[in-house]
Coordinates of N, CA and C in Angstrom, one line a residue:
X7 N 76.8 14.8 108.5 CA 76.8 15.9 107.6 C 76.8 17.2 108.5
X8 N 77.5 18.2 108.2 CA 77.5 19.4 109.0 C 76.9 20.6 108.2
X9 N 75.9 21.3 108.8 CA 75.3 22.4 108.2 C 75.5 23.6 109.1
X10 N 76.1 24.7 108.6 CA 76.4 25.9 109.4 C 77.2 25.5 110.6
X11 N 76.7 26.0 111.8 CA 77.4 25.7 113.0 C 76.7 24.5 113.8
X12 N 75.6 24.0 113.2 CA 75.0 22.9 113.9 C 75.2 21.6 113.2
X13 N 74.6 20.5 113.7 CA 74.6 19.2 113.1 C 73.3 18.9 112.5
X14 N 73.3 18.1 111.4 CA 72.1 17.7 110.8 C 72.1 16.3 110.4
X15 N 71.0 15.6 110.4 CA 71.0 14.2 110.0 C 69.8 14.0 109.1
X16 N 69.9 13.2 108.2 CA 68.8 12.8 107.2 C 68.4 11.4 107.5
X17 N 67.1 11.2 107.7 CA 66.7 9.8 108.1 C 65.6 9.5 107.1
X18 N 65.7 8.3 106.5 CA 64.7 7.8 105.6 C 64.0 6.6 106.3
X19 N 62.6 6.7 106.3 CA 61.8 5.7 107.1 C 60.8 5.0 106.1
X20 N 60.7 3.8 106.3 CA 59.7 3.0 105.5 C 58.9 2.2 106.5
X21 N 57.6 2.4 106.6 CA 56.7 1.6 107.5 C 55.4 1.3 106.9
X22 N 55.1 0.1 106.7 CA 53.8 -0.4 106.3 C 53.2 0.4 105.1
X23 N 54.0 0.5 104.0 CA 53.6 1.1 102.8 C 53.8 2.6 102.7
X24 N 54.1 3.3 103.8 CA 54.3 4.7 103.8 C 55.8 5.0 103.9
X25 N 56.3 5.9 103.2 CA 57.8 6.2 103.2 C 57.9 7.7 103.3
X26 N 58.9 8.1 104.2 CA 59.1 9.6 104.3 C 60.6 9.8 104.7
X27 N 61.0 11.0 104.4 CA 62.4 11.4 104.7 C 62.2 12.6 105.7
X28 N 63.0 12.5 106.8 CA 62.9 13.6 107.8 C 64.3 14.1 108.0
X29 N 64.4 15.5 108.1 CA 65.7 16.2 108.4 C 65.6 16.6 109.8
X30 N 66.6 16.2 110.6 CA 66.8 16.6 112.0 C 67.9 17.6 112.1
X31 N 67.7 18.7 112.7 CA 68.7 19.7 112.9 C 68.9 20.1 114.3
X32 N 70.0 19.9 114.9 CA 70.3 20.2 116.3 C 69.4 19.5 117.2
X33 N 68.9 18.4 116.9 CA 68.1 17.5 117.8 C 66.8 18.1 118.2
X34 N 66.7 19.4 118.1 CA 65.4 20.0 118.6 C 64.5 20.4 117.4
X35 N 65.0 20.4 116.3 CA 64.2 20.8 115.1 C 64.1 19.7 114.1
X36 N 63.0 19.4 113.6 CA 62.9 18.4 112.5 C 61.9 18.9 111.5
X37 N 62.1 18.5 110.3 CA 61.2 18.9 109.2 C 61.0 17.6 108.3
X38 N 59.8 17.3 108.0 CA 59.5 16.2 107.1 C 59.7 16.8 105.7
X39 N 60.6 16.2 104.9 CA 60.8 16.7 103.6 C 59.9 16.2 102.5
X40 N 59.5 14.9 102.7 CA 58.6 14.4 101.7 C 57.9 13.2 102.3
X41 N 56.8 12.9 101.8 CA 56.0 11.7 102.2 C 55.5 11.0 101.0
X42 N 55.8 9.8 100.8 CA 55.4 9.0 99.7 C 54.5 7.9 100.1
X43 N 53.5 7.6 99.3 CA 52.6 6.5 99.6 C 52.7 5.5 98.4
X44 N 52.9 4.3 98.8 CA 53.1 3.2 97.8 C 51.7 2.4 97.8
X45 N 51.2 2.3 96.6 CA 49.9 1.6 96.4 C 50.1 0.1 96.7
X46 N 49.1 -0.4 97.4 CA 49.0 -1.8 97.7 C 48.6 -2.5 96.4
X47 N 49.5 -3.5 95.9 CA 49.2 -4.1 94.7 C 48.6 -5.5 94.9
X48 N 47.8 -6.0 93.9 CA 47.1 -7.2 94.0 C 47.5 -8.1 92.7
X49 N 47.7 -9.3 92.9 CA 47.9 -10.3 91.8 C 46.8 -11.4 92.0
X50 N 46.1 -11.7 90.9 CA 45.1 -12.8 90.9 C 45.6 -13.9 90.0
X51 N 45.7 -15.1 90.6 CA 46.1 -16.3 89.8 C 45.1 -17.4 90.0
X52 N 45.1 -18.4 89.2 CA 44.2 -19.5 89.3 C 44.9 -20.8 89.0
X53 N 44.5 -21.9 89.5 CA 45.1 -23.2 89.3 C 44.8 -23.7 87.9
X54 N 43.8 -23.2 87.2 CA 43.5 -23.7 85.9 C 42.7 -22.6 85.2
X55 N 43.2 -22.2 84.0 CA 42.6 -21.1 83.3 C 41.7 -21.6 82.1
X56 N 41.7 -22.9 81.9 CA 40.8 -23.5 80.8 C 39.9 -24.5 81.5
X57 N 38.7 -24.0 81.7 CA 37.7 -24.8 82.5 C 36.6 -25.4 81.6
X58 N 36.2 -26.6 81.9 CA 35.1 -27.3 81.2 C 34.0 -27.4 82.2
X59 N 32.8 -27.7 81.7 CA 31.6 -27.9 82.6 C 31.9 -28.9 83.7
X60 N 31.6 -28.5 84.9 CA 31.9 -29.5 86.0 C 33.2 -29.3 86.7
X61 N 34.1 -28.5 86.1 CA 35.4 -28.3 86.7 C 35.4 -27.1 87.6
X62 N 36.4 -27.0 88.5 CA 36.5 -25.8 89.3 C 38.0 -25.4 89.3
X63 N 38.3 -24.2 89.7 CA 39.6 -23.7 89.8 C 39.8 -23.0 91.2
X64 N 41.0 -23.2 91.8 CA 41.3 -22.4 93.0 C 41.9 -21.1 92.6
X65 N 41.3 -20.0 93.0 CA 41.7 -18.6 92.7 C 42.4 -18.1 93.9
X66 N 43.6 -17.5 93.7 CA 44.4 -16.9 94.7 C 44.5 -15.4 94.5
X67 N 44.3 -14.7 95.6 CA 44.5 -13.2 95.6 C 45.7 -12.9 96.5
X68 N 46.8 -12.4 95.9 CA 48.0 -12.2 96.6 C 48.3 -10.7 96.6
X69 N 48.3 -10.1 97.8 CA 48.6 -8.7 98.0 C 50.1 -8.5 98.3
X70 N 50.6 -7.3 97.9 CA 52.0 -7.0 98.1 C 52.4 -6.8 99.6
X71 N 51.4 -6.6 100.5 CA 51.6 -6.5 101.9 C 50.3 -6.8 102.6
X72 N 50.3 -6.8 104.0 CA 49.1 -7.0 104.7 C 48.1 -5.9 104.4
X73 N 46.8 -6.2 104.5 CA 45.8 -5.2 104.2 C 44.7 -5.2 105.2
X74 N 43.8 -4.2 105.0 CA 42.6 -4.0 105.8 C 41.4 -4.0 104.9
X75 N 40.4 -4.7 105.2 CA 39.1 -4.6 104.6 C 38.9 -5.3 103.3
X76 N 39.5 -6.5 103.0 CA 39.2 -7.2 101.8 C 38.4 -8.4 102.1
X77 N 37.3 -8.6 101.4 CA 36.4 -9.7 101.6 C 35.8 -10.1 100.3
X78 N 35.1 -11.3 100.3 CA 34.6 -11.8 99.0 C 33.7 -10.9 98.3
X79 N 32.9 -10.0 99.0 CA 32.0 -9.1 98.3 C 32.8 -8.0 97.5
X80 N 34.1 -7.9 97.7 CA 34.9 -7.0 96.9 C 35.3 -7.6 95.5
X81 N 35.0 -8.9 95.3 CA 35.4 -9.6 94.1 C 34.2 -9.7 93.2
X82 N 34.4 -9.3 91.9 CA 33.3 -9.5 90.9 C 33.7 -10.7 90.1
X83 N 32.8 -11.7 90.0 CA 33.0 -12.9 89.2 C 31.9 -12.9 88.1
X84 N 32.3 -13.0 86.8 CA 31.4 -13.1 85.7 C 31.6 -14.5 85.1
X85 N 30.4 -15.1 84.8 CA 30.4 -16.4 84.2 C 30.6 -17.5 85.1
X86 N 30.4 -17.3 86.4 CA 30.5 -18.3 87.4 C 30.4 -17.8 88.8
X87 N 30.8 -18.6 89.8 CA 30.6 -18.2 91.2 C 31.8 -18.5 92.0
X88 N 32.1 -17.7 92.9 CA 33.2 -17.9 93.9 C 32.6 -18.3 95.2
X89 N 33.3 -19.3 95.8 CA 32.8 -19.8 97.1 C 34.1 -20.2 97.9
X90 N 33.8 -20.6 99.2 CA 34.9 -21.1 100.1 C 36.0 -20.1 100.2
X91 N 35.7 -18.8 100.3 CA 36.7 -17.8 100.5 C 37.4 -17.9 101.8
X92 N 38.7 -17.9 101.8 CA 39.4 -18.1 103.1 C 40.8 -17.3 103.0
X93 N 41.2 -16.9 104.2 CA 42.5 -16.3 104.3 C 43.6 -17.3 104.6
X94 N 44.6 -17.4 103.7 CA 45.6 -18.4 103.8 C 46.7 -17.9 104.8
X95 N 47.1 -16.7 104.6 CA 48.1 -16.0 105.5 C 47.9 -14.5 105.3
X96 N 48.5 -13.6 106.1 CA 48.3 -12.2 105.9 C 48.6 -11.8 104.4
X97 N 47.6 -11.2 103.8 CA 47.7 -10.7 102.4 C 47.5 -11.7 101.4
X98 N 47.1 -13.0 101.7 CA 46.9 -14.0 100.7 C 45.5 -14.7 101.0
X99 N 44.6 -14.7 100.0 CA 43.3 -15.3 100.1 C 43.1 -16.3 99.0
X100 N 42.2 -17.3 99.2 CA 41.8 -18.2 98.2 C 40.3 -18.4 98.2
X101 N 39.8 -18.8 97.0 CA 38.4 -19.1 96.8 C 38.3 -20.1 95.7
X102 N 37.2 -20.8 95.7 CA 36.9 -21.8 94.6 C 36.0 -21.2 93.6
X103 N 36.4 -21.2 92.3 CA 35.6 -20.7 91.2 C 34.9 -21.9 90.5
X104 N 33.6 -21.8 90.3 CA 32.9 -22.8 89.5 C 32.2 -22.1 88.4
X105 N 32.5 -22.4 87.1 CA 31.9 -21.8 86.0 C 30.4 -22.1 85.9
X106 N 29.6 -21.2 85.4 CA 28.2 -21.4 85.3 C 27.8 -22.2 84.1
X107 N 28.7 -22.3 83.1 CA 28.4 -23.1 81.9 C 27.5 -22.4 80.9
X108 N 27.3 -21.1 81.1 CA 26.4 -20.3 80.3 C 27.0 -19.9 78.9
X109 N 28.3 -20.1 78.8 CA 29.0 -19.7 77.6 C 29.5 -18.3 77.6
X110 N 29.2 -17.5 78.6 CA 29.7 -16.1 78.7 C 31.2 -16.1 79.1
X111 N 31.8 -15.0 78.8 CA 33.3 -14.9 79.2 C 33.4 -15.0 80.7
X112 N 34.5 -15.6 81.1 CA 34.7 -15.8 82.5 C 35.8 -14.8 82.9
X113 N 35.5 -14.0 84.0 CA 36.4 -13.0 84.5 C 36.2 -12.8 86.0
X114 N 37.4 -12.6 86.7 CA 37.3 -12.3 88.1 C 38.1 -11.0 88.2
X115 N 37.5 -10.1 88.9 CA 38.2 -8.8 89.0 C 37.9 -8.2 90.4
X116 N 38.9 -7.3 90.8 CA 38.8 -6.5 92.0 C 39.1 -5.1 91.6
X117 N 38.2 -4.2 91.9 CA 38.3 -2.8 91.5 C 39.4 -2.1 92.4
X118 N 39.9 -0.9 91.9 CA 40.8 -0.1 92.7 C 40.1 0.4 94.0
X119 N 40.9 0.6 95.0 CA 40.5 1.3 96.2 C 39.4 0.7 97.1
X120 N 39.2 -0.6 96.9 CA 38.2 -1.3 97.7 C 38.8 -1.8 99.0
X121 N 40.1 -1.7 99.1 CA 40.8 -2.2 100.3 C 42.0 -1.2 100.5
X122 N 42.6 -1.3 101.7 CA 43.8 -0.4 102.0 C 44.8 -1.3 102.7
X123 N 46.0 -0.7 102.8 CA 47.1 -1.4 103.6 C 46.9 -0.8 105.0
X124 N 47.7 -1.3 105.9 CA 47.6 -0.8 107.3 C 47.9 0.6 107.5
X125 N 48.6 1.3 106.6 CA 48.9 2.7 106.7 C 47.8 3.5 106.0
X126 N 46.8 2.9 105.5 CA 45.7 3.6 104.8 C 45.8 3.9 103.4
X127 N 46.8 3.4 102.7 CA 47.0 3.6 101.3 C 46.0 2.7 100.5
X128 N 45.3 3.3 99.6 CA 44.3 2.6 98.8 C 45.0 1.6 97.9
X129 N 44.4 0.4 97.7 CA 44.9 -0.6 96.9 C 44.6 -0.5 95.4
X130 N 45.4 -1.1 94.6 CA 45.3 -1.2 93.1 C 44.6 -2.5 92.8
X131 N 43.5 -2.5 92.1 CA 42.8 -3.8 91.7 C 43.5 -4.6 90.7
X132 N 42.9 -5.7 90.3 CA 43.4 -6.6 89.2 C 42.3 -7.3 88.6
X133 N 42.6 -8.0 87.5 CA 41.7 -8.8 86.7 C 42.3 -10.1 86.2
X134 N 41.5 -11.1 86.1 CA 41.9 -12.4 85.6 C 40.8 -13.0 84.7
X135 N 41.2 -13.3 83.5 CA 40.2 -13.9 82.5 C 40.5 -15.4 82.3
X136 N 39.4 -16.2 82.2 CA 39.4 -17.6 82.0 C 38.9 -17.9 80.6
X137 N 39.2 -19.1 80.2 CA 38.5 -19.7 78.9 C 37.7 -20.8 79.4
X138 N 36.4 -20.8 78.8 CA 35.5 -21.9 79.2 C 35.3 -22.8 77.9
X139 N 35.6 -24.0 78.0 CA 35.5 -25.0 76.8 C 34.1 -25.4 76.7
X140 N 33.4 -24.8 75.7 CA 32.0 -25.0 75.5 C 31.7 -26.1 74.3
X141 N 32.8 -26.6 73.8 CA 32.7 -27.5 72.7 C 32.5 -28.9 73.3
X142 N 31.3 -29.5 73.0 CA 31.1 -30.8 73.6 C 31.9 -31.9 72.8
X143 N 32.2 -33.0 73.4 CA 32.9 -34.0 72.7 C 32.0 -34.7 71.7
X144 N 32.6 -35.2 70.6 CA 31.8 -35.9 69.6 C 32.3 -37.3 69.5
X145 N 31.3 -38.1 69.1 CA 31.6 -39.6 68.8 C 31.0 -39.9 67.5
X146 N 31.8 -40.6 66.7 CA 31.3 -41.1 65.4 C 31.5 -42.6 65.3
X147 N 30.4 -43.3 65.0 CA 30.4 -44.8 64.8 C 30.1 -45.1 63.4
X148 N 31.0 -45.9 62.8 CA 30.8 -46.3 61.4 C 31.0 -47.8 61.3
X149 N 30.5 -48.4 60.2 CA 30.6 -49.8 60.0 C 31.2 -50.0 58.6
X150 N 32.3 -50.8 58.5 CA 32.8 -51.1 57.2 C 32.0 -52.3 56.6
X151 N 32.3 -52.7 55.4 CA 31.6 -53.8 54.7 C 31.8 -55.1 55.4
X152 N 32.7 -55.4 56.2 CA 32.9 -56.7 56.9 C 32.2 -56.8 58.2
X153 N 31.5 -55.7 58.6 CA 30.8 -55.8 59.9 C 31.6 -55.3 61.1
X154 N 32.8 -54.8 60.8 CA 33.6 -54.2 61.9 C 33.1 -52.8 62.3
X155 N 32.9 -52.5 63.5 CA 32.5 -51.2 64.0 C 33.8 -50.4 64.4
X156 N 33.8 -49.2 64.0 CA 34.9 -48.3 64.3 C 34.3 -47.1 65.1
X157 N 35.0 -46.9 66.3 CA 34.6 -45.8 67.2 C 35.7 -44.7 67.2
X158 N 35.3 -43.5 66.9 CA 36.3 -42.4 67.0 C 35.7 -41.3 67.8
X159 N 36.5 -40.5 68.5 CA 36.0 -39.4 69.2 C 37.0 -38.2 69.3
X160 N 36.5 -37.1 69.6 CA 37.3 -35.9 69.8 C 37.1 -35.3 71.1

């Protein structure tokens, strides 16, 4: 592109979550036109969202890019406990969730801004809700007139 008597170039750069556009004019002058920050996103998933007493689920925390400063203490777990927190690969973590069996709603959440990407952009949190099966199984035994026993359960 030609501007006046000099030459100009427009360069767009994206690096680790930060994006900017720089205008270079006559190779000696440059001006940053804008700087954009993209929030680090988080998705929380689980191997099983319907848990019964004694069952566990593997919970995965997947970030949109590599991050700084994420650890188990950043995660709030209601109705159970997270353990065996480990990094699978950059930006992906897993933990094992065990429900407490107390009957309260089960939820795992991470609040906004508890972690950042490598460029310093604050992360956006996420939430995952579970269902806990608190209905115990039932068994009914009955006897008909001939002495046969019938067993049924749910």
